[in-house]
mmCIF file of C-alpha atoms in Angstrom:
data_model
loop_
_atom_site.group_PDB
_atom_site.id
_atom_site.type_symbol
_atom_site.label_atom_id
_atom_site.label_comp_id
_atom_site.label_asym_id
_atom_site.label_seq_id
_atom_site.Cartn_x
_atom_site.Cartn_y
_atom_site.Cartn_z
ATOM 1 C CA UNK A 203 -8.098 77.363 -11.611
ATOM 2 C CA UNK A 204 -6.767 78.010 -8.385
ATOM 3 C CA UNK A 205 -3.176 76.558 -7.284
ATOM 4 C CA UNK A 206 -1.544 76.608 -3.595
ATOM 5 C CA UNK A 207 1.947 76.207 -3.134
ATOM 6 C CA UNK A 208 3.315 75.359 0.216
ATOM 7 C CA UNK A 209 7.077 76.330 0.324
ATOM 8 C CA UNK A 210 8.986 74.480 2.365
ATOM 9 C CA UNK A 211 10.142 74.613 6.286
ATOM 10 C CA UNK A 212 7.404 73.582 8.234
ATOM 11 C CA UNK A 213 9.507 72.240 11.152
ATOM 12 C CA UNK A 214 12.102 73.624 13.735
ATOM 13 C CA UNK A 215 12.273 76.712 15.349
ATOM 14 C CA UNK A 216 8.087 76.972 16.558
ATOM 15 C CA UNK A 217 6.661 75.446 19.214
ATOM 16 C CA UNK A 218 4.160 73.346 17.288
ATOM 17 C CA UNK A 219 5.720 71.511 14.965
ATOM 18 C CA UNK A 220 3.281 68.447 14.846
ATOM 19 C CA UNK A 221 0.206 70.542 14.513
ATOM 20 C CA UNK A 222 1.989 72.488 11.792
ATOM 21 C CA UNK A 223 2.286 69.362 9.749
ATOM 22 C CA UNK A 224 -0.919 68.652 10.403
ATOM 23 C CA UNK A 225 -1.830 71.534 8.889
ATOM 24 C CA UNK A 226 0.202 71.270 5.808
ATOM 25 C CA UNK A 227 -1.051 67.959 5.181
ATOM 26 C CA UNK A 228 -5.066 68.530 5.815
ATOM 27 C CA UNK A 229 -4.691 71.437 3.488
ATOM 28 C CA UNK A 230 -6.699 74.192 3.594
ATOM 29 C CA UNK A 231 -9.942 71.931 2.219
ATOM 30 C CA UNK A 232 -11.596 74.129 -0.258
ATOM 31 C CA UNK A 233 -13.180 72.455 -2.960
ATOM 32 C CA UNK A 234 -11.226 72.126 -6.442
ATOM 33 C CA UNK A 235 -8.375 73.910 -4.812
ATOM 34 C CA UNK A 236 -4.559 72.045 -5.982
ATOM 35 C CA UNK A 237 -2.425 72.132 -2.955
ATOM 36 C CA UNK A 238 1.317 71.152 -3.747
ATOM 37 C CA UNK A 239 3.550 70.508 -1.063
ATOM 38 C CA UNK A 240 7.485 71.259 -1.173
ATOM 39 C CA UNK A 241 10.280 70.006 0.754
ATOM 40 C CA UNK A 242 12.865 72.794 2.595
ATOM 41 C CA UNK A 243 15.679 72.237 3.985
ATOM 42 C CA UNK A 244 14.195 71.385 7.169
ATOM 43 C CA UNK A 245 12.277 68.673 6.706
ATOM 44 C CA UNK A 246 15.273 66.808 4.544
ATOM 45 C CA UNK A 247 17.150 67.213 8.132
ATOM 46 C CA UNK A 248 14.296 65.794 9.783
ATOM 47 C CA UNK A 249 13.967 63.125 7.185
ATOM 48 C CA UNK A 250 17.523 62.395 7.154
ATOM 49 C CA UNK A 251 17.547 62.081 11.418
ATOM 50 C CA UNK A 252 15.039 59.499 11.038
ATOM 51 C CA UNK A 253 16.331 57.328 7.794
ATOM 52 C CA UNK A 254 19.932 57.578 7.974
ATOM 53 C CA UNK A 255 20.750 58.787 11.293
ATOM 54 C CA UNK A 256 23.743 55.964 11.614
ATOM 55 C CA UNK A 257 24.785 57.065 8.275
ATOM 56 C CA UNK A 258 25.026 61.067 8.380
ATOM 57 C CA UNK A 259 25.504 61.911 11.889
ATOM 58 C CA UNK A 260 26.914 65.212 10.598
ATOM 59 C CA UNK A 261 23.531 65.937 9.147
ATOM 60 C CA UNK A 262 21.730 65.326 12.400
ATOM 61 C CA UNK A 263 24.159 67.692 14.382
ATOM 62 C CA UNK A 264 23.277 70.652 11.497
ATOM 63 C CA UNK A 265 19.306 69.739 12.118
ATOM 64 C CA UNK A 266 20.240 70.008 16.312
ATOM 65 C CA UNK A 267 21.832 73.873 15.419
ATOM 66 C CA UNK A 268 19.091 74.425 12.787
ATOM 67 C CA UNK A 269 15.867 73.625 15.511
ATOM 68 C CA UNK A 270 15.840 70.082 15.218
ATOM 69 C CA UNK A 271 15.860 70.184 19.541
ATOM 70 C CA UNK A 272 12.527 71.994 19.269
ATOM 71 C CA UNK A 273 11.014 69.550 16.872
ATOM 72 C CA UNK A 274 11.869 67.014 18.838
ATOM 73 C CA UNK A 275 10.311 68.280 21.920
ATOM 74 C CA UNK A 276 7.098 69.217 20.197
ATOM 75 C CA UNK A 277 6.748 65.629 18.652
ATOM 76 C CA UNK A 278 8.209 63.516 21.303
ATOM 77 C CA UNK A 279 8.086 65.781 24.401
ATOM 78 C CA UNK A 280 10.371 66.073 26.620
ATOM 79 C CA UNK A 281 11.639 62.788 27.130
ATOM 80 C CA UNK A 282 12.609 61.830 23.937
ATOM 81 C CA UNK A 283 15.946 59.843 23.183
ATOM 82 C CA UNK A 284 19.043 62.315 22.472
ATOM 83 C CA UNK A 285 20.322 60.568 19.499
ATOM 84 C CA UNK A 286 19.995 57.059 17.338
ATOM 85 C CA UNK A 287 17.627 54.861 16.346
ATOM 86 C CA UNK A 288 15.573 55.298 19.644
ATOM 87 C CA UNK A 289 15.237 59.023 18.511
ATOM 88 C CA UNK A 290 14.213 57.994 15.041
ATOM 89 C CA UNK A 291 11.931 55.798 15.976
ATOM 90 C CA UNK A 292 10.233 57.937 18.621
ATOM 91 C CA UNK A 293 9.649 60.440 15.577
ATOM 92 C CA UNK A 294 8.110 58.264 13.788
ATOM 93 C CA UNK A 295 5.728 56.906 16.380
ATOM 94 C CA UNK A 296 5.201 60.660 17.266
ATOM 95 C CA UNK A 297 4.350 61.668 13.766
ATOM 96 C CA UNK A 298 2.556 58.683 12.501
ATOM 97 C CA UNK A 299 2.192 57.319 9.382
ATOM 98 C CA UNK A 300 0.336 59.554 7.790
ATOM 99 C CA UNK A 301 2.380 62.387 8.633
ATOM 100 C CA UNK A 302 5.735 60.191 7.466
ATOM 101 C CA UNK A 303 4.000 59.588 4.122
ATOM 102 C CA UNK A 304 3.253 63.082 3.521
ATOM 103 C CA UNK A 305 7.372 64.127 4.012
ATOM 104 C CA UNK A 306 8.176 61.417 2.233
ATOM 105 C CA UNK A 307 5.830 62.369 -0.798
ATOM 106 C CA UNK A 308 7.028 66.217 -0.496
ATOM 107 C CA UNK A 309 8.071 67.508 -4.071
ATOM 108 C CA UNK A 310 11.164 69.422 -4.644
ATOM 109 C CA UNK A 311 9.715 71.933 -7.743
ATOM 110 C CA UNK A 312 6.890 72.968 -8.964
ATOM 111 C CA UNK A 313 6.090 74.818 -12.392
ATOM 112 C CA UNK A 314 3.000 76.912 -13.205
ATOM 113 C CA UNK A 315 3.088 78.960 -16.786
ATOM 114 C CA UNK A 316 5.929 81.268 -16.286
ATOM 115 C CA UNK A 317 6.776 80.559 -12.575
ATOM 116 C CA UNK A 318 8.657 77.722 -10.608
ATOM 117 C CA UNK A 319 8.193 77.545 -6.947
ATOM 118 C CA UNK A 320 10.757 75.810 -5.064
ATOM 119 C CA UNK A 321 12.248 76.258 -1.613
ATOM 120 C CA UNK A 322 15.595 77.396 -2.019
ATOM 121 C CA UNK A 323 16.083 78.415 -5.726
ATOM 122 C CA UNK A 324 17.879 77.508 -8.703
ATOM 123 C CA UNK A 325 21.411 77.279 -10.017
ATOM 124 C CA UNK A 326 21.203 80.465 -12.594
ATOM 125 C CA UNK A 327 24.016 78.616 -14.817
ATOM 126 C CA UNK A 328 22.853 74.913 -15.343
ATOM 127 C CA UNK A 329 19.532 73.901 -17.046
ATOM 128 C CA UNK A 330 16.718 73.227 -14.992
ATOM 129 C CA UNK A 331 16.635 69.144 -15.789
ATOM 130 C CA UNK A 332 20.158 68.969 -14.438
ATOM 131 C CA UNK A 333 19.819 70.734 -11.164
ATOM 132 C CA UNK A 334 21.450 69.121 -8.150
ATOM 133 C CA UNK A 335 18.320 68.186 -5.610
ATOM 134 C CA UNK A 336 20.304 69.817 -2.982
ATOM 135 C CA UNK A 337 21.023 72.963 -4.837
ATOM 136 C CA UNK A 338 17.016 73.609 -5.141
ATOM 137 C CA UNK A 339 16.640 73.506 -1.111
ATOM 138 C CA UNK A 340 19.774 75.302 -0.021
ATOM 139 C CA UNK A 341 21.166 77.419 -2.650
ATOM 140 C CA UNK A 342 21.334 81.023 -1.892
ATOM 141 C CA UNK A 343 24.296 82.468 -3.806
ATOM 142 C CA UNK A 344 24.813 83.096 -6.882
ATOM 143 C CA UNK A 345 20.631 82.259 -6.991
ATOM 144 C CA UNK A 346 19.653 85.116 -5.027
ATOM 145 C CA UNK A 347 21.481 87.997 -7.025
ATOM 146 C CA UNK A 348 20.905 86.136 -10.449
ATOM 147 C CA UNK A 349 24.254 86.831 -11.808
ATOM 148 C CA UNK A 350 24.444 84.398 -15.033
ATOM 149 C CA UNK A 351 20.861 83.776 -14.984
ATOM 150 C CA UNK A 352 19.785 81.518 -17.808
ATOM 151 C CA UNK A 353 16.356 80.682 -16.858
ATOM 152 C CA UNK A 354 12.457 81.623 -18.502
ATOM 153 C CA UNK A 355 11.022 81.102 -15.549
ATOM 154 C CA UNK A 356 10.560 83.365 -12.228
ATOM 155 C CA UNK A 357 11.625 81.689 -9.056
ATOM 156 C CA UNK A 358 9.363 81.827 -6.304
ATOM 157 C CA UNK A 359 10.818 81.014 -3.169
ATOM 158 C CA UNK A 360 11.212 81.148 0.656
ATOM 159 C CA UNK A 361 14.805 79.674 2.476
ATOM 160 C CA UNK A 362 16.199 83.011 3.235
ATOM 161 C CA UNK A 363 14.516 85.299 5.209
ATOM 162 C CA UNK A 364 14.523 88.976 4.340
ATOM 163 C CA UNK A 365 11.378 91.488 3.593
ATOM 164 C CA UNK A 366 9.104 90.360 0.768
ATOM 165 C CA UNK A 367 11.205 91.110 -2.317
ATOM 166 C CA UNK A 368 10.282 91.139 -6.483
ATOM 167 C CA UNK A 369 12.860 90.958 -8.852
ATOM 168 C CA UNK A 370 13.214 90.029 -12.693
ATOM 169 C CA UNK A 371 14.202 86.335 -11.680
ATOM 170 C CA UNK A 372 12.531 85.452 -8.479
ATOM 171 C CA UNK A 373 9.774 86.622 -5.844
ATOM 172 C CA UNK A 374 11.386 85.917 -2.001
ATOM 173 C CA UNK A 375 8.811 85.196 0.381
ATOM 174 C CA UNK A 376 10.364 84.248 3.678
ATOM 175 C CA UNK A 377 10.173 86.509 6.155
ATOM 176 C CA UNK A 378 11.539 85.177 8.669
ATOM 177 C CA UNK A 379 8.352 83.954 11.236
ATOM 178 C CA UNK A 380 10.147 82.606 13.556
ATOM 179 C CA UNK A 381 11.651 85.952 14.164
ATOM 180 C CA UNK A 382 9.393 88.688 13.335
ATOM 181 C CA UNK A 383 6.506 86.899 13.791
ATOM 182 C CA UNK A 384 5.355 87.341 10.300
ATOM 183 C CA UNK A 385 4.357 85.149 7.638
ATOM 184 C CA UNK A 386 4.324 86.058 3.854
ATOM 185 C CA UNK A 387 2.932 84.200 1.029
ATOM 186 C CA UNK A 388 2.319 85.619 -2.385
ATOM 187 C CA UNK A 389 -0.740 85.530 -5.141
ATOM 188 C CA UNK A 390 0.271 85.730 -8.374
ATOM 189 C CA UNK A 391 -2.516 86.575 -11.136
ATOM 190 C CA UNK A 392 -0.648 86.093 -14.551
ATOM 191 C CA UNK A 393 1.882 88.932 -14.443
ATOM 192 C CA UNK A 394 0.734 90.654 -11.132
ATOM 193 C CA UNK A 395 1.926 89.768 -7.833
ATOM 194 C CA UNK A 396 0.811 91.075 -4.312
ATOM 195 C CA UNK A 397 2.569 89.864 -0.904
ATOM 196 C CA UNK A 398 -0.054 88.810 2.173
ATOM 197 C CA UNK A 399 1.335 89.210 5.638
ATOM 198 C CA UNK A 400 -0.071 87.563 8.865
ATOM 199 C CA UNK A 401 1.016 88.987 12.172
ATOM 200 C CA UNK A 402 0.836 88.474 15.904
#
């Protein structure tokens, strides 16, 4: 039984952010494969710019510094609306509805045996049931050093780039693509782990 995880952060920052959903969302079609899709940080900016834009204008201004501009180029193209509900709208007539449904269906966790894959990571002090949504896409400290960790699970995660890194609480994956042009993923057999790079 094979599982695929995607991570998280498929928007902002890239060029082709459309076709990069696409991507996500046709999967990689091998038969009997299970795909599982996670929400970052990224896409809950996106997703907020198009529900509640009135609402949480602060949000959309952190998703314009965080390469929400690019997104919106590479869905709407150049002429998009700056702001509003003519900008949501034109992102949701550039992404479709089948794109829309597959951000809106995007999970936050995922367990398998000993490991939980998630986007940002975990709160090491409060139980697992009780984590704040938020906390699992944009936590980094006091997740990332595991000081008070609780938890008998691994974290496996992406949201802050760095090299490839294994340590007794999580596996971080992000590398930082958008940067260094390199993209990391990780296959776990039962206790082994080995990190798979693509590059330019």
């Amino acid at each position: 039984d094979v599982t695929v995880v995607w991570l998280g952060d498929y928007v902002d920052r890239g060029a082709e952010p459309y076709e990069t959903l696409d991507l996500v969302n046709d999967g990689l079609g091998i038969p009997k494969l299970t795909e599982v899709r996670l929400m970052g940080n990224h896409e809950e900016l996106m997703l907020q710019a198009i529900n509640n834009h009135a609402e949480s204008p602060e949000l959309f201004n952190l998703w314009m510094m965080n390469g929400g501009r690019e997104t919106i180029l590479g869905i709407c193209g150049p002429h998009a609306p700056r702001e509003g509900a003519a900008l949501a709208s034109a992102l949701r007539e550039g992404l479709g509805e089948r794109l829309m449904l597959m951000l809106n269906r995007l999970s936050l966790v995922h367990r398998e045996g000993n490991y939980l894959f998630v986007h940002g990571g975990v709160d090491p002090r409060v139980p697992l049931d009780r984590q704040d949504p938020e906390t699992l896409i944009w936590i980094r400290e006091p997740f990332l050093t595991g000081k008070g960790w609780r938890h008998d699970f691994v974290v496996v995660h992406g949201h802050t780039p760095a090299k490839p890194v294994i340590m007794p609480h999580r596996i971080g994956i992000d590398s930082g693509c958008y940067m260094t042009g390199r993209l990391t993923a990780v296959e776990i057999r039962e206790d082994q782990a080995r990190f798979i790079q693509a590059r330019p």
